[in-house]
mmCIF file with all atom_site columns, C-alpha atoms in Angstrom:
data_model
loop_
_atom_site.group_PDB
_atom_site.id
_atom_site.type_symbol
_atom_site.label_atom_id
_atom_site.label_alt_id
_atom_site.label_comp_id
_atom_site.label_asym_id
_atom_site.label_entity_id
_atom_site.label_seq_id
_atom_site.pdbx_PDB_ins_code
_atom_site.Cartn_x
_atom_site.Cartn_y
_atom_site.Cartn_z
_atom_site.occupancy
_atom_site.B_iso_or_equiv
_atom_site.pdbx_formal_charge
_atom_site.auth_seq_id
_atom_site.auth_comp_id
_atom_site.auth_asym_id
_atom_site.auth_atom_id
_atom_site.pdbx_PDB_model_num
ATOM 1   C CA . GLY A 1 1   ? -0.011  -0.042  -0.224  1.00 0.00 ? 1   GLY A CA 1
ATOM 2   C CA . ALA A 1 2   ? 0.926   3.654   -0.117  1.00 0.00 ? 2   ALA A CA 1
ATOM 3   C CA . VAL A 1 3   ? 3.200   5.026   2.163   1.00 0.00 ? 3   VAL A CA 1
ATOM 4   C CA . VAL A 1 4   ? 2.806   8.001   4.427   1.00 0.00 ? 4   VAL A CA 1
ATOM 5   C CA . SER A 1 5   ? 5.786   9.547   6.636   1.00 0.00 ? 5   SER A CA 1
ATOM 6   C CA . GLN A 1 6   ? 6.024   11.779  9.547   1.00 0.00 ? 6   GLN A CA 1
ATOM 7   C CA . HIS A 1 7   ? 9.034   13.755  10.898  1.00 0.00 ? 7   HIS A CA 1
ATOM 8   C CA . PRO A 1 8   ? 10.102  13.804  13.718  1.00 0.00 ? 8   PRO A CA 1
ATOM 9   C CA . SER A 1 9   ? 9.014   10.550  15.149  1.00 0.00 ? 9   SER A CA 1
ATOM 10  C CA . ARG A 1 10  ? 9.497   11.891  18.833  1.00 0.00 ? 10  ARG A CA 1
ATOM 11  C CA . VAL A 1 11  ? 10.013  15.484  19.988  1.00 0.00 ? 11  VAL A CA 1
ATOM 12  C CA . ILE A 1 12  ? 10.506  16.679  23.471  1.00 0.00 ? 12  ILE A CA 1
ATOM 13  C CA . CYS A 1 13  ? 10.162  20.655  23.880  1.00 0.00 ? 13  CYS A CA 1
ATOM 14  C CA . LYS A 1 14  ? 10.032  23.375  26.594  1.00 0.00 ? 14  LYS A CA 1
ATOM 15  C CA . SER A 1 15  ? 6.662   24.726  27.361  1.00 0.00 ? 15  SER A CA 1
ATOM 16  C CA . GLY A 1 16  ? 5.996   28.035  25.262  1.00 0.00 ? 16  GLY A CA 1
ATOM 17  C CA . THR A 1 17  ? 8.065   26.906  22.064  1.00 0.00 ? 17  THR A CA 1
ATOM 18  C CA . SER A 1 18  ? 6.753   26.039  18.758  1.00 0.00 ? 18  SER A CA 1
ATOM 19  C CA . VAL A 1 19  ? 6.931   22.447  17.251  1.00 0.00 ? 19  VAL A CA 1
ATOM 20  C CA . LYS A 1 20  ? 6.597   21.725  13.391  1.00 0.00 ? 20  LYS A CA 1
ATOM 21  C CA . ILE A 1 21  ? 5.523   18.178  12.245  1.00 0.00 ? 21  ILE A CA 1
ATOM 22  C CA . GLU A 1 22  ? 5.810   17.195  8.524   1.00 0.00 ? 22  GLU A CA 1
ATOM 23  C CA . CYS A 1 23  ? 3.488   14.673  6.910   1.00 0.00 ? 23  CYS A CA 1
ATOM 24  C CA . ARG A 1 24  ? 4.583   13.377  3.362   1.00 0.00 ? 24  ARG A CA 1
ATOM 25  C CA . SER A 1 25  ? 2.996   10.965  1.012   1.00 0.00 ? 25  SER A CA 1
ATOM 26  C CA . LEU A 1 26  ? 5.721   9.118   -0.587  1.00 0.00 ? 26  LEU A CA 1
ATOM 27  C CA . ASP A 1 27  ? 4.326   7.511   -3.508  1.00 0.00 ? 27  ASP A CA 1
ATOM 28  C CA . PHE A 1 28  ? 0.961   9.034   -4.382  1.00 0.00 ? 28  PHE A CA 1
ATOM 29  C CA . GLN A 1 29  ? -0.345  12.675  -4.464  1.00 0.00 ? 29  GLN A CA 1
ATOM 30  C CA . ALA A 1 30  ? -2.732  13.646  -1.627  1.00 0.00 ? 30  ALA A CA 1
ATOM 31  C CA . THR A 1 31  ? -5.043  16.417  -2.080  1.00 0.00 ? 31  THR A CA 1
ATOM 32  C CA . THR A 1 32  ? -6.415  15.717  1.250   1.00 0.00 ? 32  THR A CA 1
ATOM 33  C CA . MET A 1 33  ? -4.500  15.363  4.222   1.00 0.00 ? 33  MET A CA 1
ATOM 34  C CA . PHE A 1 34  ? -6.025  14.845  7.781   1.00 0.00 ? 34  PHE A CA 1
ATOM 35  C CA . TRP A 1 35  ? -4.459  15.274  11.365  1.00 0.00 ? 35  TRP A CA 1
ATOM 36  C CA . TYR A 1 36  ? -5.405  13.323  14.351  1.00 0.00 ? 36  TYR A CA 1
ATOM 37  C CA . ARG A 1 37  ? -4.397  13.513  17.938  1.00 0.00 ? 37  ARG A CA 1
ATOM 38  C CA . GLN A 1 38  ? -4.447  10.473  20.187  1.00 0.00 ? 38  GLN A CA 1
ATOM 39  C CA . PHE A 1 39  ? -4.068  10.412  24.013  1.00 0.00 ? 39  PHE A CA 1
ATOM 40  C CA . PRO A 1 40  ? -3.044  7.362   25.747  1.00 0.00 ? 40  PRO A CA 1
ATOM 41  C CA . LYS A 1 41  ? -5.783  4.521   25.503  1.00 0.00 ? 41  LYS A CA 1
ATOM 42  C CA . GLN A 1 42  ? -7.995  6.830   23.768  1.00 0.00 ? 42  GLN A CA 1
ATOM 43  C CA . SER A 1 43  ? -9.611  6.954   20.136  1.00 0.00 ? 43  SER A CA 1
ATOM 44  C CA . LEU A 1 44  ? -7.891  8.929   17.276  1.00 0.00 ? 44  LEU A CA 1
ATOM 45  C CA . MET A 1 45  ? -9.585  12.411  17.303  1.00 0.00 ? 45  MET A CA 1
ATOM 46  C CA . LEU A 1 46  ? -9.704  14.227  14.015  1.00 0.00 ? 46  LEU A CA 1
ATOM 47  C CA . MET A 1 47  ? -8.184  17.693  14.509  1.00 0.00 ? 47  MET A CA 1
ATOM 48  C CA . ALA A 1 48  ? -8.286  19.198  10.863  1.00 0.00 ? 48  ALA A CA 1
ATOM 49  C CA . THR A 1 49  ? -8.665  18.353  7.539   1.00 0.00 ? 49  THR A CA 1
ATOM 50  C CA . SER A 1 50  ? -5.768  19.728  5.228   1.00 0.00 ? 50  SER A CA 1
ATOM 51  C CA . ASN A 1 51  ? -6.722  20.850  1.638   1.00 0.00 ? 51  ASN A CA 1
ATOM 52  C CA . GLU A 1 52  ? -3.849  21.385  -0.781  1.00 0.00 ? 52  GLU A CA 1
ATOM 53  C CA . GLY A 1 53  ? -3.710  25.082  -1.844  1.00 0.00 ? 53  GLY A CA 1
ATOM 54  C CA . SER A 1 54  ? -6.599  26.171  0.618   1.00 0.00 ? 54  SER A CA 1
ATOM 55  C CA . LYS A 1 55  ? -7.290  26.595  4.256   1.00 0.00 ? 55  LYS A CA 1
ATOM 56  C CA . ALA A 1 56  ? -7.524  23.685  6.441   1.00 0.00 ? 56  ALA A CA 1
ATOM 57  C CA . THR A 1 57  ? -10.992 22.738  8.101   1.00 0.00 ? 57  THR A CA 1
ATOM 58  C CA . TYR A 1 58  ? -10.809 22.415  11.743  1.00 0.00 ? 58  TYR A CA 1
ATOM 59  C CA . GLU A 1 59  ? -12.930 20.467  13.794  1.00 0.00 ? 59  GLU A CA 1
ATOM 60  C CA . GLN A 1 60  ? -15.035 21.976  16.705  1.00 0.00 ? 60  GLN A CA 1
ATOM 61  C CA . GLY A 1 61  ? -12.864 22.655  19.836  1.00 0.00 ? 61  GLY A CA 1
ATOM 62  C CA . VAL A 1 62  ? -9.549  22.824  17.995  1.00 0.00 ? 62  VAL A CA 1
ATOM 63  C CA . GLU A 1 63  ? -7.893  25.989  17.901  1.00 0.00 ? 63  GLU A CA 1
ATOM 64  C CA . LYS A 1 64  ? -6.917  26.998  14.402  1.00 0.00 ? 64  LYS A CA 1
ATOM 65  C CA . ASP A 1 65  ? -4.472  29.578  15.838  1.00 0.00 ? 65  ASP A CA 1
ATOM 66  C CA . LYS A 1 66  ? -2.641  27.107  18.216  1.00 0.00 ? 66  LYS A CA 1
ATOM 67  C CA . PHE A 1 67  ? -2.615  24.411  15.662  1.00 0.00 ? 67  PHE A CA 1
ATOM 68  C CA . LEU A 1 68  ? -1.259  25.852  12.224  1.00 0.00 ? 68  LEU A CA 1
ATOM 69  C CA . ILE A 1 69  ? -1.578  23.649  9.282   1.00 0.00 ? 69  ILE A CA 1
ATOM 70  C CA . ASN A 1 70  ? -0.089  24.170  5.862   1.00 0.00 ? 70  ASN A CA 1
ATOM 71  C CA . HIS A 1 71  ? -0.677  21.967  2.864   1.00 0.00 ? 71  HIS A CA 1
ATOM 72  C CA . ALA A 1 72  ? 1.799   23.611  0.396   1.00 0.00 ? 72  ALA A CA 1
ATOM 73  C CA . SER A 1 73  ? 2.011   20.698  -1.964  1.00 0.00 ? 73  SER A CA 1
ATOM 74  C CA . LEU A 1 74  ? 0.564   17.653  -2.999  1.00 0.00 ? 74  LEU A CA 1
ATOM 75  C CA . THR A 1 75  ? 2.809   15.676  -0.913  1.00 0.00 ? 75  THR A CA 1
ATOM 76  C CA . LEU A 1 76  ? 3.256   17.702  2.031   1.00 0.00 ? 76  LEU A CA 1
ATOM 77  C CA . SER A 1 77  ? 1.377   19.080  4.880   1.00 0.00 ? 77  SER A CA 1
ATOM 78  C CA . THR A 1 78  ? 2.819   20.497  8.134   1.00 0.00 ? 78  THR A CA 1
ATOM 79  C CA . LEU A 1 79  ? 1.314   20.997  11.538  1.00 0.00 ? 79  LEU A CA 1
ATOM 80  C CA . THR A 1 80  ? 2.578   23.670  13.628  1.00 0.00 ? 80  THR A CA 1
ATOM 81  C CA . VAL A 1 81  ? 1.947   23.542  17.447  1.00 0.00 ? 81  VAL A CA 1
ATOM 82  C CA . THR A 1 82  ? 2.450   26.978  18.458  1.00 0.00 ? 82  THR A CA 1
ATOM 83  C CA . SER A 1 83  ? 3.294   27.965  22.083  1.00 0.00 ? 83  SER A CA 1
ATOM 84  C CA . ALA A 1 84  ? 3.046   24.478  23.203  1.00 0.00 ? 84  ALA A CA 1
ATOM 85  C CA . HIS A 1 85  ? 2.006   23.795  26.635  1.00 0.00 ? 85  HIS A CA 1
ATOM 86  C CA . PRO A 1 86  ? 2.171   20.361  28.742  1.00 0.00 ? 86  PRO A CA 1
ATOM 87  C CA . GLU A 1 87  ? -1.348  19.735  27.880  1.00 0.00 ? 87  GLU A CA 1
ATOM 88  C CA . ASP A 1 88  ? -0.642  19.452  24.194  1.00 0.00 ? 88  ASP A CA 1
ATOM 89  C CA . SER A 1 89  ? 1.652   16.388  24.889  1.00 0.00 ? 89  SER A CA 1
ATOM 90  C CA . SER A 1 90  ? 0.061   13.685  22.766  1.00 0.00 ? 90  SER A CA 1
ATOM 91  C CA . PHE A 1 91  ? 0.594   11.411  19.849  1.00 0.00 ? 91  PHE A CA 1
ATOM 92  C CA . TYR A 1 92  ? -0.284  13.235  16.503  1.00 0.00 ? 92  TYR A CA 1
ATOM 93  C CA . ILE A 1 93  ? -1.180  11.278  13.430  1.00 0.00 ? 93  ILE A CA 1
ATOM 94  C CA . CYS A 1 94  ? -1.388  12.293  9.998   1.00 0.00 ? 94  CYS A CA 1
ATOM 95  C CA . SER A 1 95  ? -3.093  10.627  7.221   1.00 0.00 ? 95  SER A CA 1
ATOM 96  C CA . ALA A 1 96  ? -3.470  10.957  3.490   1.00 0.00 ? 96  ALA A CA 1
ATOM 97  C CA . ARG A 1 97  ? -6.009  9.838   0.994   1.00 0.00 ? 97  ARG A CA 1
ATOM 98  C CA . GLU A 1 98  ? -5.485  9.527   -2.902  1.00 0.00 ? 98  GLU A CA 1
ATOM 99  C CA . PRO A 1 99  ? -8.540  10.917  -4.675  1.00 0.00 ? 99  PRO A CA 1
ATOM 100 C CA . LEU A 1 100 ? -10.439 8.902   -6.981  1.00 0.00 ? 100 LEU A CA 1
ATOM 101 C CA . ALA A 1 101 ? -11.506 10.140  -10.527 1.00 0.00 ? 101 ALA A CA 1
ATOM 102 C CA . GLY A 1 102 ? -14.948 11.304  -8.874  1.00 0.00 ? 102 GLY A CA 1
ATOM 103 C CA . GLY A 1 103 ? -12.957 14.074  -7.106  1.00 0.00 ? 103 GLY A CA 1
ATOM 104 C CA . PRO A 1 104 ? -12.168 15.011  -3.558  1.00 0.00 ? 104 PRO A CA 1
ATOM 105 C CA . SER A 1 105 ? -15.477 13.950  -1.999  1.00 0.00 ? 105 SER A CA 1
ATOM 106 C CA . SER A 1 106 ? -14.961 10.296  -3.634  1.00 0.00 ? 106 SER A CA 1
ATOM 107 C CA . TYR A 1 107 ? -13.727 7.705   -1.199  1.00 0.00 ? 107 TYR A CA 1
ATOM 108 C CA . ASN A 1 108 ? -10.328 5.818   -1.284  1.00 0.00 ? 108 ASN A CA 1
ATOM 109 C CA . GLU A 1 109 ? -8.356  3.913   1.191   1.00 0.00 ? 109 GLU A CA 1
ATOM 110 C CA . GLN A 1 110 ? -6.883  6.176   3.620   1.00 0.00 ? 110 GLN A CA 1
ATOM 111 C CA . PHE A 1 111 ? -3.077  5.889   4.781   1.00 0.00 ? 111 PHE A CA 1
ATOM 112 C CA . PHE A 1 112 ? -1.652  6.634   8.078   1.00 0.00 ? 112 PHE A CA 1
ATOM 113 C CA . GLY A 1 113 ? 1.548   7.761   9.248   1.00 0.00 ? 113 GLY A CA 1
ATOM 114 C CA . PRO A 1 114 ? 3.698   6.278   11.920  1.00 0.00 ? 114 PRO A CA 1
ATOM 115 C CA . GLY A 1 115 ? 2.751   9.218   14.328  1.00 0.00 ? 115 GLY A CA 1
ATOM 116 C CA . THR A 1 116 ? 4.802   11.720  16.232  1.00 0.00 ? 116 THR A CA 1
ATOM 117 C CA . ARG A 1 117 ? 5.098   11.541  20.001  1.00 0.00 ? 117 ARG A CA 1
ATOM 118 C CA . LEU A 1 118 ? 5.198   15.041  21.334  1.00 0.00 ? 118 LEU A CA 1
ATOM 119 C CA . THR A 1 119 ? 6.268   15.741  24.954  1.00 0.00 ? 119 THR A CA 1
ATOM 120 C CA . VAL A 1 120 ? 6.205   19.342  26.345  1.00 0.00 ? 120 VAL A CA 1
ATOM 121 C CA . LEU A 1 121 ? 8.070   19.699  29.569  1.00 0.00 ? 121 LEU A CA 1
ATOM 122 C CA . SER B 2 1   ? -23.573 13.474  17.672  1.00 0.00 ? 1   SER B CA 1
ATOM 123 C CA . GLN B 2 2   ? -22.353 10.427  16.109  1.00 0.00 ? 2   GLN B CA 1
ATOM 124 C CA . LYS B 2 3   ? -21.100 7.824   18.811  1.00 0.00 ? 3   LYS B CA 1
ATOM 125 C CA . ILE B 2 4   ? -18.811 4.636   18.261  1.00 0.00 ? 4   ILE B CA 1
ATOM 126 C CA . GLU B 2 5   ? -18.637 2.224   20.834  1.00 0.00 ? 5   GLU B CA 1
ATOM 127 C CA . GLN B 2 6   ? -16.110 -0.599  21.102  1.00 0.00 ? 6   GLN B CA 1
ATOM 128 C CA . ASN B 2 7   ? -15.604 -2.710  24.055  1.00 0.00 ? 7   ASN B CA 1
ATOM 129 C CA . SER B 2 8   ? -12.998 -1.029  26.115  1.00 0.00 ? 8   SER B CA 1
ATOM 130 C CA . GLU B 2 9   ? -12.016 -4.298  28.118  1.00 0.00 ? 9   GLU B CA 1
ATOM 131 C CA . ALA B 2 10  ? -9.233  -6.243  26.374  1.00 0.00 ? 10  ALA B CA 1
ATOM 132 C CA . LEU B 2 11  ? -10.232 -9.417  24.868  1.00 0.00 ? 11  LEU B CA 1
ATOM 133 C CA . ASN B 2 12  ? -8.059  -12.408 25.898  1.00 0.00 ? 12  ASN B CA 1
ATOM 134 C CA . ILE B 2 13  ? -8.068  -15.598 23.813  1.00 0.00 ? 13  ILE B CA 1
ATOM 135 C CA . GLN B 2 14  ? -6.126  -18.669 23.231  1.00 0.00 ? 14  GLN B CA 1
ATOM 136 C CA . GLU B 2 15  ? -4.240  -19.033 19.922  1.00 0.00 ? 15  GLU B CA 1
ATOM 137 C CA . GLY B 2 16  ? -6.099  -20.905 17.185  1.00 0.00 ? 16  GLY B CA 1
ATOM 138 C CA . LYS B 2 17  ? -9.513  -19.723 18.669  1.00 0.00 ? 17  LYS B CA 1
ATOM 139 C CA . THR B 2 18  ? -11.703 -17.123 16.545  1.00 0.00 ? 18  THR B CA 1
ATOM 140 C CA . ALA B 2 19  ? -11.487 -13.492 17.955  1.00 0.00 ? 19  ALA B CA 1
ATOM 141 C CA . THR B 2 20  ? -14.698 -11.723 17.547  1.00 0.00 ? 20  THR B CA 1
ATOM 142 C CA . LEU B 2 21  ? -14.903 -7.892  18.172  1.00 0.00 ? 21  LEU B CA 1
ATOM 143 C CA . THR B 2 22  ? -17.777 -5.522  18.228  1.00 0.00 ? 22  THR B CA 1
ATOM 144 C CA . CYS B 2 23  ? -18.433 -2.012  16.800  1.00 0.00 ? 23  CYS B CA 1
ATOM 145 C CA . ASN B 2 24  ? -21.559 -0.473  17.504  1.00 0.00 ? 24  ASN B CA 1
ATOM 146 C CA . TYR B 2 25  ? -22.819 3.137   16.418  1.00 0.00 ? 25  TYR B CA 1
ATOM 147 C CA . THR B 2 26  ? -25.355 5.650   16.889  1.00 0.00 ? 26  THR B CA 1
ATOM 148 C CA . ASN B 2 27  ? -27.270 7.845   14.595  1.00 0.00 ? 27  ASN B CA 1
ATOM 149 C CA . TYR B 2 28  ? -26.559 7.831   10.969  1.00 0.00 ? 28  TYR B CA 1
ATOM 150 C CA . SER B 2 29  ? -25.172 4.813   8.974   1.00 0.00 ? 29  SER B CA 1
ATOM 151 C CA . PRO B 2 30  ? -21.881 5.334   7.302   1.00 0.00 ? 30  PRO B CA 1
ATOM 152 C CA . ALA B 2 31  ? -20.995 5.079   3.657   1.00 0.00 ? 31  ALA B CA 1
ATOM 153 C CA . TYR B 2 32  ? -18.224 3.004   4.738   1.00 0.00 ? 32  TYR B CA 1
ATOM 154 C CA . LEU B 2 33  ? -17.167 1.114   7.856   1.00 0.00 ? 33  LEU B CA 1
ATOM 155 C CA . GLN B 2 34  ? -13.665 0.171   8.103   1.00 0.00 ? 34  GLN B CA 1
ATOM 156 C CA . TRP B 2 35  ? -11.155 -1.872  10.676  1.00 0.00 ? 35  TRP B CA 1
ATOM 157 C CA . TYR B 2 36  ? -7.758  -0.775  11.336  1.00 0.00 ? 36  TYR B CA 1
ATOM 158 C CA . ARG B 2 37  ? -4.938  -2.513  13.623  1.00 0.00 ? 37  ARG B CA 1
ATOM 159 C CA . GLN B 2 38  ? -2.983  -0.141  15.851  1.00 0.00 ? 38  GLN B CA 1
ATOM 160 C CA . ASP B 2 39  ? 0.270   -1.461  17.462  1.00 0.00 ? 39  ASP B CA 1
ATOM 161 C CA . PRO B 2 40  ? 1.663   0.752   20.543  1.00 0.00 ? 40  PRO B CA 1
ATOM 162 C CA . GLY B 2 41  ? 3.181   3.698   19.347  1.00 0.00 ? 41  GLY B CA 1
ATOM 163 C CA . ARG B 2 42  ? 2.262   3.340   15.845  1.00 0.00 ? 42  ARG B CA 1
ATOM 164 C CA . GLY B 2 43  ? -0.189  4.753   13.385  1.00 0.00 ? 43  GLY B CA 1
ATOM 165 C CA . PRO B 2 44  ? -3.129  2.752   12.374  1.00 0.00 ? 44  PRO B CA 1
ATOM 166 C CA . VAL B 2 45  ? -3.074  0.211   9.511   1.00 0.00 ? 45  VAL B CA 1
ATOM 167 C CA . PHE B 2 46  ? -5.927  -0.432  7.433   1.00 0.00 ? 46  PHE B CA 1
ATOM 168 C CA . LEU B 2 47  ? -7.416  -3.910  7.410   1.00 0.00 ? 47  LEU B CA 1
ATOM 169 C CA . LEU B 2 48  ? -10.917 -4.133  5.790   1.00 0.00 ? 48  LEU B CA 1
ATOM 170 C CA . LEU B 2 49  ? -13.469 -1.974  4.476   1.00 0.00 ? 49  LEU B CA 1
ATOM 171 C CA . ILE B 2 50  ? -17.225 -2.699  4.051   1.00 0.00 ? 50  ILE B CA 1
ATOM 172 C CA . ARG B 2 51  ? -19.807 -0.712  2.255   1.00 0.00 ? 51  ARG B CA 1
ATOM 173 C CA . GLU B 2 52  ? -23.336 0.124   3.828   1.00 0.00 ? 52  GLU B CA 1
ATOM 174 C CA . ASN B 2 53  ? -24.909 -2.076  1.136   1.00 0.00 ? 53  ASN B CA 1
ATOM 175 C CA . GLU B 2 54  ? -22.716 -5.013  2.078   1.00 0.00 ? 54  GLU B CA 1
ATOM 176 C CA . LYS B 2 55  ? -23.183 -7.591  4.460   1.00 0.00 ? 55  LYS B CA 1
ATOM 177 C CA . GLU B 2 56  ? -20.050 -9.419  4.674   1.00 0.00 ? 56  GLU B CA 1
ATOM 178 C CA . LYS B 2 57  ? -16.431 -8.885  3.648   1.00 0.00 ? 57  LYS B CA 1
ATOM 179 C CA . ARG B 2 58  ? -13.735 -11.236 4.003   1.00 0.00 ? 58  ARG B CA 1
ATOM 180 C CA . LYS B 2 59  ? -9.671  -11.202 3.588   1.00 0.00 ? 59  LYS B CA 1
ATOM 181 C CA . GLU B 2 60  ? -7.738  -14.280 4.320   1.00 0.00 ? 60  GLU B CA 1
ATOM 182 C CA . ARG B 2 61  ? -8.202  -14.980 8.153   1.00 0.00 ? 61  ARG B CA 1
ATOM 183 C CA . LEU B 2 62  ? -10.381 -11.761 8.700   1.00 0.00 ? 62  LEU B CA 1
ATOM 184 C CA . LYS B 2 63  ? -14.179 -11.354 8.314   1.00 0.00 ? 63  LYS B CA 1
ATOM 185 C CA . VAL B 2 64  ? -16.295 -8.191  8.832   1.00 0.00 ? 64  VAL B CA 1
ATOM 186 C CA . THR B 2 65  ? -20.248 -8.145  8.908   1.00 0.00 ? 65  THR B CA 1
ATOM 187 C CA . PHE B 2 66  ? -22.081 -4.739  8.872   1.00 0.00 ? 66  PHE B CA 1
ATOM 188 C CA . ASP B 2 67  ? -25.911 -4.564  9.836   1.00 0.00 ? 67  ASP B CA 1
ATOM 189 C CA . THR B 2 68  ? -27.193 -1.224  9.329   1.00 0.00 ? 68  THR B CA 1
ATOM 190 C CA . THR B 2 69  ? -30.582 -2.360  11.174  1.00 0.00 ? 69  THR B CA 1
ATOM 191 C CA . LEU B 2 70  ? -28.762 -3.061  14.293  1.00 0.00 ? 70  LEU B CA 1
ATOM 192 C CA . LYS B 2 71  ? -26.032 -0.404  13.552  1.00 0.00 ? 71  LYS B CA 1
ATOM 193 C CA . GLN B 2 72  ? -23.196 -2.863  14.268  1.00 0.00 ? 72  GLN B CA 1
ATOM 194 C CA . SER B 2 73  ? -20.299 -4.350  12.775  1.00 0.00 ? 73  SER B CA 1
ATOM 195 C CA . LEU B 2 74  ? -18.574 -7.543  13.923  1.00 0.00 ? 74  LEU B CA 1
ATOM 196 C CA . PHE B 2 75  ? -14.792 -8.203  13.300  1.00 0.00 ? 75  PHE B CA 1
ATOM 197 C CA . HIS B 2 76  ? -13.619 -11.791 13.309  1.00 0.00 ? 76  HIS B CA 1
ATOM 198 C CA . ILE B 2 77  ? -10.085 -13.290 13.112  1.00 0.00 ? 77  ILE B CA 1
ATOM 199 C CA . THR B 2 78  ? -10.004 -16.921 12.774  1.00 0.00 ? 78  THR B CA 1
ATOM 200 C CA . ALA B 2 79  ? -7.011  -19.267 13.704  1.00 0.00 ? 79  ALA B CA 1
ATOM 201 C CA . SER B 2 80  ? -5.947  -16.412 15.865  1.00 0.00 ? 80  SER B CA 1
ATOM 202 C CA . GLN B 2 81  ? -2.046  -16.170 16.494  1.00 0.00 ? 81  GLN B CA 1
ATOM 203 C CA . PRO B 2 82  ? -0.234  -14.188 19.087  1.00 0.00 ? 82  PRO B CA 1
ATOM 204 C CA . ALA B 2 83  ? 1.061   -12.019 16.427  1.00 0.00 ? 83  ALA B CA 1
ATOM 205 C CA . ASP B 2 84  ? -2.578  -10.760 15.999  1.00 0.00 ? 84  ASP B CA 1
ATOM 206 C CA . SER B 2 85  ? -2.219  -9.223  19.548  1.00 0.00 ? 85  SER B CA 1
ATOM 207 C CA . ALA B 2 86  ? -3.002  -5.369  18.804  1.00 0.00 ? 86  ALA B CA 1
ATOM 208 C CA . THR B 2 87  ? -5.481  -2.710  19.322  1.00 0.00 ? 87  THR B CA 1
ATOM 209 C CA . TYR B 2 88  ? -8.203  -2.862  16.641  1.00 0.00 ? 88  TYR B CA 1
ATOM 210 C CA . LEU B 2 89  ? -9.927  0.219   15.792  1.00 0.00 ? 89  LEU B CA 1
ATOM 211 C CA . CYS B 2 90  ? -13.337 0.425   14.014  1.00 0.00 ? 90  CYS B CA 1
ATOM 212 C CA . ALA B 2 91  ? -13.921 3.788   11.846  1.00 0.00 ? 91  ALA B CA 1
ATOM 213 C CA . LEU B 2 92  ? -16.811 5.086   10.231  1.00 0.00 ? 92  LEU B CA 1
ATOM 214 C CA . LEU B 2 93  ? -16.853 7.293   7.076   1.00 0.00 ? 93  LEU B CA 1
ATOM 215 C CA . PHE B 2 94  ? -19.747 9.434   6.161   1.00 0.00 ? 94  PHE B CA 1
ATOM 216 C CA . SER B 2 95  ? -20.209 10.480  2.520   1.00 0.00 ? 95  SER B CA 1
ATOM 217 C CA . GLY B 2 96  ? -20.371 14.191  1.532   1.00 0.00 ? 96  GLY B CA 1
ATOM 218 C CA . GLY B 2 97  ? -17.819 16.864  2.161   1.00 0.00 ? 97  GLY B CA 1
ATOM 219 C CA . TYR B 2 98  ? -14.285 15.533  2.575   1.00 0.00 ? 98  TYR B CA 1
ATOM 220 C CA . ASN B 2 99  ? -15.522 12.226  3.895   1.00 0.00 ? 99  ASN B CA 1
ATOM 221 C CA . LYS B 2 100 ? -14.153 12.331  7.473   1.00 0.00 ? 100 LYS B CA 1
ATOM 222 C CA . LEU B 2 101 ? -13.352 9.245   9.216   1.00 0.00 ? 101 LEU B CA 1
ATOM 223 C CA . ILE B 2 102 ? -14.293 9.092   12.724  1.00 0.00 ? 102 ILE B CA 1
ATOM 224 C CA . PHE B 2 103 ? -12.682 6.375   14.889  1.00 0.00 ? 103 PHE B CA 1
ATOM 225 C CA . GLY B 2 104 ? -13.952 4.432   17.877  1.00 0.00 ? 104 GLY B CA 1
ATOM 226 C CA . ALA B 2 105 ? -11.632 3.909   20.863  1.00 0.00 ? 105 ALA B CA 1
ATOM 227 C CA . GLY B 2 106 ? -10.507 0.461   19.978  1.00 0.00 ? 106 GLY B CA 1
ATOM 228 C CA . THR B 2 107 ? -10.480 -2.956  21.669  1.00 0.00 ? 107 THR B CA 1
ATOM 229 C CA . ARG B 2 108 ? -7.178  -4.492  22.717  1.00 0.00 ? 108 ARG B CA 1
ATOM 230 C CA . LEU B 2 109 ? -6.597  -8.037  21.580  1.00 0.00 ? 109 LEU B CA 1
ATOM 231 C CA . ALA B 2 110 ? -4.243  -10.445 23.257  1.00 0.00 ? 110 ALA B CA 1
ATOM 232 C CA . VAL B 2 111 ? -3.852  -13.769 21.842  1.00 0.00 ? 111 VAL B CA 1
ATOM 233 C CA . HIS B 2 112 ? -2.062  -16.167 24.432  1.00 0.00 ? 112 HIS B CA 1
ATOM 234 C CA . PRO B 2 113 ? -0.018  -19.180 23.150  1.00 0.00 ? 113 PRO B CA 1
#
């Protein structure tokens, strides 16, 4: 299947700093990428949908000014956690989907990255 | 809002037996229901997808059923192996918009030799 990579796999930062996480689709073009957050023993919670060349769509309760998303190309989306605090410590997972001919609302298999473990001290 | 329920308690079974995991949802039936496997510290890995107009889907030792009347999906692993030990996530995808995939909390499966 297709491969989605994330970088870094693990990051530790001080409170108040910003952290950037990269998500890349390695062998396909993804017009839509998704960012999830997962706390221990909990479900993946969708944070936002990232669309190439346009603004991200955030889920209710997710602060768009705190979690900046940039989908600058068909193979790269970035999530920047600004002014990180200890409560932002979590496992962040990106996902990408290769569109079918029917356009962005058509469905195709969704591939997930390996995740990024963020720890804010 | 849509709710997805998976058994939060771990499922412990003996090697060779069939593991059956349950996924129940409320409100609207999804266009697609999917099952993923997640190992600790890793991203989910896609296993099977079943559409709303399908009753059953198989792939090797895996079988998924989908009952839109009961609003339930069952995920079966036959001839289970210790390597099948992982957390299994049920995910619902609703048509329209950008087709967001919504996950259940997952059920941890432990297969003992």
